PDB file of C-alpha atoms in Angstrom:
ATOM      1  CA  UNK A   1      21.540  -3.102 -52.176  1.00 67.00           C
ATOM      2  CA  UNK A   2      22.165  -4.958 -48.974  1.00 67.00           C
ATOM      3  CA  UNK A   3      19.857  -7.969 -47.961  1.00 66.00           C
ATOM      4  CA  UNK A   4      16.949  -7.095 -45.388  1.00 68.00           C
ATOM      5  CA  UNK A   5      17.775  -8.486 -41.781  1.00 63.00           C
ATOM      6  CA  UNK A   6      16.643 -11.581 -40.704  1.00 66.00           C
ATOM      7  CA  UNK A   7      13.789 -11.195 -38.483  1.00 73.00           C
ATOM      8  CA  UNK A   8      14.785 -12.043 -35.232  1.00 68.00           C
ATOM      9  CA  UNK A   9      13.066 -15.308 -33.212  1.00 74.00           C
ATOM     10  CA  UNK A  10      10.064 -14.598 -31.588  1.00 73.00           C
ATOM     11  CA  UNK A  11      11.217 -15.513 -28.081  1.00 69.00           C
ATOM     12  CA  UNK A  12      14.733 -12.981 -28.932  1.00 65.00           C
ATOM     13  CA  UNK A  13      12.064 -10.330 -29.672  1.00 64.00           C
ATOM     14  CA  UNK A  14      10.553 -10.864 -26.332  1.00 63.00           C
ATOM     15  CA  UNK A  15      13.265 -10.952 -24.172  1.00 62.00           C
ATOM     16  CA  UNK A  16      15.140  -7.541 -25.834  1.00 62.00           C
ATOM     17  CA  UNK A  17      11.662  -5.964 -26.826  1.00 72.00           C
ATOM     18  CA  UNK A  18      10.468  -3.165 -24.294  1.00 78.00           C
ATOM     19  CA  UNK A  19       8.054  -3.448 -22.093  1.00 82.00           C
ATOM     20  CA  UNK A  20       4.971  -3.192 -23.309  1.00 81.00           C
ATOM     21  CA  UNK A  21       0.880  -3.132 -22.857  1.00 80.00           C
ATOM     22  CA  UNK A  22       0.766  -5.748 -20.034  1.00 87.00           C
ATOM     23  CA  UNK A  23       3.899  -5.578 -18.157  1.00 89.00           C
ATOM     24  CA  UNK A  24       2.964  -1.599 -17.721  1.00 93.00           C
ATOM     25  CA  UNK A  25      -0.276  -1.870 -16.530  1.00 94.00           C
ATOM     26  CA  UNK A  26       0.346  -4.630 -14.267  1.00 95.00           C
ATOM     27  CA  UNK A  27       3.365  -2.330 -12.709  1.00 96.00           C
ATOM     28  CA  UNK A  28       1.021   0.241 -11.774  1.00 97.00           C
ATOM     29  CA  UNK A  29      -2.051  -1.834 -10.933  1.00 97.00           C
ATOM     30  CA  UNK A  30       1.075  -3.578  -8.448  1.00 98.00           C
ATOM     31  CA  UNK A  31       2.151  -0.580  -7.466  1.00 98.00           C
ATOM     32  CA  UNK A  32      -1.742   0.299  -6.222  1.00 98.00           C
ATOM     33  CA  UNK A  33      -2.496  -2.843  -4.463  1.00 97.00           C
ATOM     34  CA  UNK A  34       0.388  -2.492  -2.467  1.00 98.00           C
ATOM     35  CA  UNK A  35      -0.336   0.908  -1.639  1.00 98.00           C
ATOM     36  CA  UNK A  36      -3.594   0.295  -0.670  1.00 97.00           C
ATOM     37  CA  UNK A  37      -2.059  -3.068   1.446  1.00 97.00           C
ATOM     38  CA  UNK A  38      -0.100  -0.374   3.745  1.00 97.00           C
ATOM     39  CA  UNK A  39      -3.256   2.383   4.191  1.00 96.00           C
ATOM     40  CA  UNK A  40      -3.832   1.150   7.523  1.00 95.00           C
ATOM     41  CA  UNK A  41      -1.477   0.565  10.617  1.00 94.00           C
ATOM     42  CA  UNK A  42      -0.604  -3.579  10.471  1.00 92.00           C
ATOM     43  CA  UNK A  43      -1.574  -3.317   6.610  1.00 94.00           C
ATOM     44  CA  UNK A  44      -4.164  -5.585   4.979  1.00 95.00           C
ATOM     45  CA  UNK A  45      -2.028  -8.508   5.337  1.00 95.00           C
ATOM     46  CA  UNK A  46      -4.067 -10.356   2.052  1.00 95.00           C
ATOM     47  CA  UNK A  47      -3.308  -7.416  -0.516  1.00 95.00           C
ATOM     48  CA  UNK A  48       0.231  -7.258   0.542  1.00 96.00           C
ATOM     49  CA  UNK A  49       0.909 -10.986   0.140  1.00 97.00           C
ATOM     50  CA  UNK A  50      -0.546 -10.765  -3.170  1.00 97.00           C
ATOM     51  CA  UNK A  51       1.230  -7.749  -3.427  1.00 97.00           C
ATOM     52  CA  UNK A  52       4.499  -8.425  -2.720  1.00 97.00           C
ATOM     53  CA  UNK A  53       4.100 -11.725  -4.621  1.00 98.00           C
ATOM     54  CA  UNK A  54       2.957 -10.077  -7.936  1.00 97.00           C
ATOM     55  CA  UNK A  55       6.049  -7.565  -7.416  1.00 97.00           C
ATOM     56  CA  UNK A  56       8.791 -10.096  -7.096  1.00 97.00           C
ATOM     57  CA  UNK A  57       6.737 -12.117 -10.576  1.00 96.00           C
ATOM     58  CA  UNK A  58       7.474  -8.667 -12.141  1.00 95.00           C
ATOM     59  CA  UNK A  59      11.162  -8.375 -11.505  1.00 95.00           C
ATOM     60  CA  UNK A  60      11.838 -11.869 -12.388  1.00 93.00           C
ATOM     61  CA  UNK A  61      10.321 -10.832 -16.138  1.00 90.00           C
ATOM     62  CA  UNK A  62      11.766  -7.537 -16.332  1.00 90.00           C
ATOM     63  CA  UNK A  63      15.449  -7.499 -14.982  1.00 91.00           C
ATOM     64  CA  UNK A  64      16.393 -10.601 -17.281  1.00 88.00           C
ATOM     65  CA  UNK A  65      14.687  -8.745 -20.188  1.00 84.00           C
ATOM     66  CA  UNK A  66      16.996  -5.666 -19.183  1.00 86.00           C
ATOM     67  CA  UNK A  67      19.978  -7.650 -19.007  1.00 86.00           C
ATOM     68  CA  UNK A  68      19.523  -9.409 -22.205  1.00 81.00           C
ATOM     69  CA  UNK A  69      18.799  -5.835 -23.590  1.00 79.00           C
ATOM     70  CA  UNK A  70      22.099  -4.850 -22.565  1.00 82.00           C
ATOM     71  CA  UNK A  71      24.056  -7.820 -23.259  1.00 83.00           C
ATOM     72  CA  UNK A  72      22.869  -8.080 -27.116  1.00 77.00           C
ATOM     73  CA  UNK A  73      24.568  -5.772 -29.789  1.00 76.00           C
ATOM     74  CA  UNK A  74      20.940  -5.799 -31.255  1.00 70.00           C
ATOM     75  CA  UNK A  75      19.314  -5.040 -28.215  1.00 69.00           C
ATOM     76  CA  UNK A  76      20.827  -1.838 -27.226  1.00 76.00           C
ATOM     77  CA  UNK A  77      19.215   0.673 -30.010  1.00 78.00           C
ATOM     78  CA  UNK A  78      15.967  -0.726 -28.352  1.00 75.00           C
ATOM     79  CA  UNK A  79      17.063   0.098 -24.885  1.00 77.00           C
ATOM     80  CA  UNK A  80      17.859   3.632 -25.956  1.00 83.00           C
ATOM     81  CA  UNK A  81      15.212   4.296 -28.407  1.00 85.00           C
ATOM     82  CA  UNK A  82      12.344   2.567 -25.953  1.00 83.00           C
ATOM     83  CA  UNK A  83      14.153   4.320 -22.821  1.00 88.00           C
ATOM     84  CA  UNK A  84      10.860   5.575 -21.294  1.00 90.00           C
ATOM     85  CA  UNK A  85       8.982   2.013 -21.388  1.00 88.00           C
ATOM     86  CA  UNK A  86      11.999   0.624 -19.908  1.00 88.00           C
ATOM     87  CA  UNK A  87      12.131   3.478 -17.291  1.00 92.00           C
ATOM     88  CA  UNK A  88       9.025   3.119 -16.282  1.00 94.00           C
ATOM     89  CA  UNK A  89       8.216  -0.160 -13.880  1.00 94.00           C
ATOM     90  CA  UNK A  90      11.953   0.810 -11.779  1.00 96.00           C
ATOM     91  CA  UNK A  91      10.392   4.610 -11.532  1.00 97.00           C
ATOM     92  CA  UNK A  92       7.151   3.136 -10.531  1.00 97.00           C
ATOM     93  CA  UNK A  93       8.847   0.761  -7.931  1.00 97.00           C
ATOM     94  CA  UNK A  94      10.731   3.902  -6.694  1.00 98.00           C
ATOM     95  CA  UNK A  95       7.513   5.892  -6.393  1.00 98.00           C
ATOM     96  CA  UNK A  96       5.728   3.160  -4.263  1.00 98.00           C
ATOM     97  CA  UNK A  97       8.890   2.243  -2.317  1.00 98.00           C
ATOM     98  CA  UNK A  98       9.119   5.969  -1.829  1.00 98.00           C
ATOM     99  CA  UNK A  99       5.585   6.853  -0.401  1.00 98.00           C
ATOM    100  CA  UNK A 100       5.716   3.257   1.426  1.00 97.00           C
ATOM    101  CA  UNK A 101       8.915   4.642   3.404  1.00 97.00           C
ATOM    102  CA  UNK A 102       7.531   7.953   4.503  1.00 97.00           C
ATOM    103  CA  UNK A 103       3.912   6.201   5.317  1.00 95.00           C
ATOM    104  CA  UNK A 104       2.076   8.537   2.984  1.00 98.00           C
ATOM    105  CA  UNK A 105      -0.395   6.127   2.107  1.00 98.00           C
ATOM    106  CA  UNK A 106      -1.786   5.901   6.029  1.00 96.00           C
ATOM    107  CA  UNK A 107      -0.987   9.714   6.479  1.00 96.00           C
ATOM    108  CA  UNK A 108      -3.338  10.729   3.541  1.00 97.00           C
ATOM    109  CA  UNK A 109      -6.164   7.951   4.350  1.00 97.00           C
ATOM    110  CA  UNK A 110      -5.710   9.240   7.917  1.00 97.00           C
ATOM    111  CA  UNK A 111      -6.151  13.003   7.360  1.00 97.00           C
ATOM    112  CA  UNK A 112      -9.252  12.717   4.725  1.00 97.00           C
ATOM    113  CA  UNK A 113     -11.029  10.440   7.214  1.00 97.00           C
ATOM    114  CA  UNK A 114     -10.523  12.280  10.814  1.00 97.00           C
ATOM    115  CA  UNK A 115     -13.083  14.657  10.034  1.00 97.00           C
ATOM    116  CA  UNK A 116     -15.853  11.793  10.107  1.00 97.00           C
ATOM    117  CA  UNK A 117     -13.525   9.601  12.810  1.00 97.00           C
ATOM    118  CA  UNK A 118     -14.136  12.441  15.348  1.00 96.00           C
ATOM    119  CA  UNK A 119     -17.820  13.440  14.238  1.00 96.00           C
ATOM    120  CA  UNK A 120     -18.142   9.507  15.414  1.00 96.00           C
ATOM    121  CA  UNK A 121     -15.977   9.821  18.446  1.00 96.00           C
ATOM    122  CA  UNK A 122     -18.080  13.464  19.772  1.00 95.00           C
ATOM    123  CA  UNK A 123     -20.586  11.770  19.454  1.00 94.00           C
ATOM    124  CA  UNK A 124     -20.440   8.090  21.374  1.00 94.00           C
ATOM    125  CA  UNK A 125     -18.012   9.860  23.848  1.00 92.00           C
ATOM    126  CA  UNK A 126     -21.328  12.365  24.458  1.00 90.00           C
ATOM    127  CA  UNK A 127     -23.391   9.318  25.442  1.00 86.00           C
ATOM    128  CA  UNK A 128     -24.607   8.137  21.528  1.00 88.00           C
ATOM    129  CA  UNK A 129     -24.914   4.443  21.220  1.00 89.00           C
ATOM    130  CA  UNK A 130     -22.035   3.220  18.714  1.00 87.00           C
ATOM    131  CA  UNK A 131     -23.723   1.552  15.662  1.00 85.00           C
ATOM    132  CA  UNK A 132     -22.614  -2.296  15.561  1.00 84.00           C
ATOM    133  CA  UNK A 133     -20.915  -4.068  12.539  1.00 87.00           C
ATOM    134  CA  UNK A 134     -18.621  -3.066  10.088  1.00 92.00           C
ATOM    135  CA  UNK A 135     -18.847   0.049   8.626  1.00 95.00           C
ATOM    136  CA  UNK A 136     -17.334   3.104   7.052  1.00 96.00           C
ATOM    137  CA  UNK A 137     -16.446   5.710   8.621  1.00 96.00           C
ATOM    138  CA  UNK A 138     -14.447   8.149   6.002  1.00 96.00           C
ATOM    139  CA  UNK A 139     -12.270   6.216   4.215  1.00 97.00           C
ATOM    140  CA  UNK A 140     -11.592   4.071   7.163  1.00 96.00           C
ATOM    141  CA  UNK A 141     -13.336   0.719   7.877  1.00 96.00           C
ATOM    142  CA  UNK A 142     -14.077   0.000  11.296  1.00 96.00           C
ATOM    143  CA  UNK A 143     -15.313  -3.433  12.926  1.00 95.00           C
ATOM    144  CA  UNK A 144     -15.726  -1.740  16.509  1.00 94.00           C
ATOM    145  CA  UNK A 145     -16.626   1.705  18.191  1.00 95.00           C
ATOM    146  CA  UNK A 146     -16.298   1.446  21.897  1.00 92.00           C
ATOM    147  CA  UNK A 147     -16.008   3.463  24.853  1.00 91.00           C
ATOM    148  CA  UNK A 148     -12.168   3.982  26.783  1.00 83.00           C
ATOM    149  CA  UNK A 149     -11.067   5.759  29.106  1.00 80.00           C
ATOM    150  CA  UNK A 150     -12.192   9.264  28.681  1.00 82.00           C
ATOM    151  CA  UNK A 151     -12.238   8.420  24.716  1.00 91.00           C
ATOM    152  CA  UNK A 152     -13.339   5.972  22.090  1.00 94.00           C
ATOM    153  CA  UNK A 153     -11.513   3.199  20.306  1.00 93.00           C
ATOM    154  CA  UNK A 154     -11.733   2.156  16.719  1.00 95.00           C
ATOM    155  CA  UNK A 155     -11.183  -0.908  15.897  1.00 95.00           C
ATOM    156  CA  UNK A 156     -10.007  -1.210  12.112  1.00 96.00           C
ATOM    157  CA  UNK A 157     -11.515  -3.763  10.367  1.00 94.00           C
ATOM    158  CA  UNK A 158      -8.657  -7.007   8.863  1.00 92.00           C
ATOM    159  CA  UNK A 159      -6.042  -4.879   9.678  1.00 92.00           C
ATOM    160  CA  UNK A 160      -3.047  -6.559  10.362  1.00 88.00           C
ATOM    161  CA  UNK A 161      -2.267 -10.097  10.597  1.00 89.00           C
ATOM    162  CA  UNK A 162      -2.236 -11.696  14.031  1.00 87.00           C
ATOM    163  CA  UNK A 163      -2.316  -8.458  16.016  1.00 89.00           C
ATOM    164  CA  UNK A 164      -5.174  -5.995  16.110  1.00 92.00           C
ATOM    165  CA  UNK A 165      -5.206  -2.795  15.505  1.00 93.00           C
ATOM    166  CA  UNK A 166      -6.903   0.496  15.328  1.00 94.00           C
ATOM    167  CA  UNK A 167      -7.649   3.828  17.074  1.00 95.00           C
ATOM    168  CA  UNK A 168      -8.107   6.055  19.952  1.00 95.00           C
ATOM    169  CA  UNK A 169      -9.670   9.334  20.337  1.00 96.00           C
ATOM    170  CA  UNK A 170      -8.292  10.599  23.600  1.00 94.00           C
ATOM    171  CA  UNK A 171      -8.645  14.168  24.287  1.00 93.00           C
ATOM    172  CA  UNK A 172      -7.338  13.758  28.149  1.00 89.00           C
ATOM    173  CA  UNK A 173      -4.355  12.540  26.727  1.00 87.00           C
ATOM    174  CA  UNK A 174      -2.519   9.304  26.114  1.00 85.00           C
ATOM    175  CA  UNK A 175      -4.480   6.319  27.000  1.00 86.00           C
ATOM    176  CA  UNK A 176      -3.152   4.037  29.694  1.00 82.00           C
ATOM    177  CA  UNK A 177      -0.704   1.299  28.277  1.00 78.00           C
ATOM    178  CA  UNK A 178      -2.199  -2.370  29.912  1.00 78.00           C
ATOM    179  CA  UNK A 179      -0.784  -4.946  27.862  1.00 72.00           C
ATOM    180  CA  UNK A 180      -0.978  -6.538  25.510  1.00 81.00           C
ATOM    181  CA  UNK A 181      -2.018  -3.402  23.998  1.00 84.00           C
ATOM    182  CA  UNK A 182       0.504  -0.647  23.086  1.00 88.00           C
ATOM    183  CA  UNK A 183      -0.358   2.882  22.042  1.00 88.00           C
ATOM    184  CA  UNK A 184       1.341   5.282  19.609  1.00 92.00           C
ATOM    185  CA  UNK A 185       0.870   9.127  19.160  1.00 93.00           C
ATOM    186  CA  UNK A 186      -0.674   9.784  15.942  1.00 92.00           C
ATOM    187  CA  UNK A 187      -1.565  13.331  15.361  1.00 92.00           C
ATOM    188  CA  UNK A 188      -3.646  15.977  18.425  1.00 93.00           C
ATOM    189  CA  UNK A 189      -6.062  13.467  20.422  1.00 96.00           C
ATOM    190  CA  UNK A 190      -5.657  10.405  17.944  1.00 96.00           C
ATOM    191  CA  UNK A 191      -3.573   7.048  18.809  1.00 94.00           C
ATOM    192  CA  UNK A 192      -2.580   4.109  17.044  1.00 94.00           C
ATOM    193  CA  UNK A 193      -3.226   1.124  19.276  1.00 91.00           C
ATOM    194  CA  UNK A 194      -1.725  -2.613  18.295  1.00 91.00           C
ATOM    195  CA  UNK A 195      -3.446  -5.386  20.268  1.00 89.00           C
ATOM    196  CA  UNK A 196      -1.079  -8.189  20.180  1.00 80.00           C
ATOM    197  CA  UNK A 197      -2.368 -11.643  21.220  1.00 73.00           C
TER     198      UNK A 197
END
């Protein structure tokens, strides 16, 4: 009968182990903050900080686990028979990366809020008296409602870092550019404006 292995050192078992119940969840809780950080034009400059700080802290511990994984003889069967765990923060990275690029995050906050946005905008652009503060208004938080030129502007509230930023409901078409404020076409009457400093 052979002799059992020798259990391996504690800090050997962490560095080939898989991933496991922390580095998983913090992945995807990661994953959501910087999702959320990007759901607004000029971002919530805070979140994504912390954001993009957490995500580097992750690769640091989980690309020299993978390498040490694939280095050691007796870290290999691991890699192979723990392939999802080890799959899964690069997928999630992907997935964010993915829905970053193509501004989904924005697009989908965007679409379940202009409903509400343009209730808002009827309304004030009738004559109604915007309601001061910061509030909600769909999923979007505004500091400002306003009357523009033929339209109304919301301004988002801690969007962005130095610039402003928000959005205009302009059904006679694209507001006038007067700097320092710049206006992109978002979707029908609705712009993105940046208010730089």
């Amino acid at each position: 009968m052979p002799p059992p292995e020798p259990r391996l050192p504690l800090l050997t078992r962490a560095l080939i182990g898989p991933p496991g119940l922390l580095l998983l969840p913090v992945c995807a809780l990661t994953g959501l903050l910087l999702l959320y950080g990007v759901s607004v034009p000029g971002g919530y400059f805070g979140l994504l900080l912390l954001g993009g700080f957490a995500g580097l802290l992750l690769t640091v511990v989980w690309l020299p686990r993978f390498v040490v994984g694939l280095i050691r003889e007796d870290g290999r069967p691991g890699l192979r028979r723990h392939w999802v765990r080890w799959a899964a923060a690069p997928v999630m990275a992907a997935a964010v990366i993915g829905l970053v690029a193509f501004d989904v995050p924005w697009t989908v906050r965007f679409a379940a809020s202009e409903a509400s946005l343009e209730r808002v905008a009827k309304d004030v652009s009738a004559g109604a008296e915007p309601e001061g503060g910061t509030r909600w208004i769909g999923l979007v938080q505004v500091s400002s409602v306003t009357r523009a030129d033929g339209g109304v502007a919301f301004r988002l509230a801690d969007a962005g870092f130095l610039d402003s930023h928000g959005l205009v409901w302009s059904p006679e078409g694209a507001p006038q550019e007067n700097a320092p404020s710049t206006y992109e076409h978002l979707d029908g009457p609705w712009y993105e404006w940046t208010e730089g400093w």
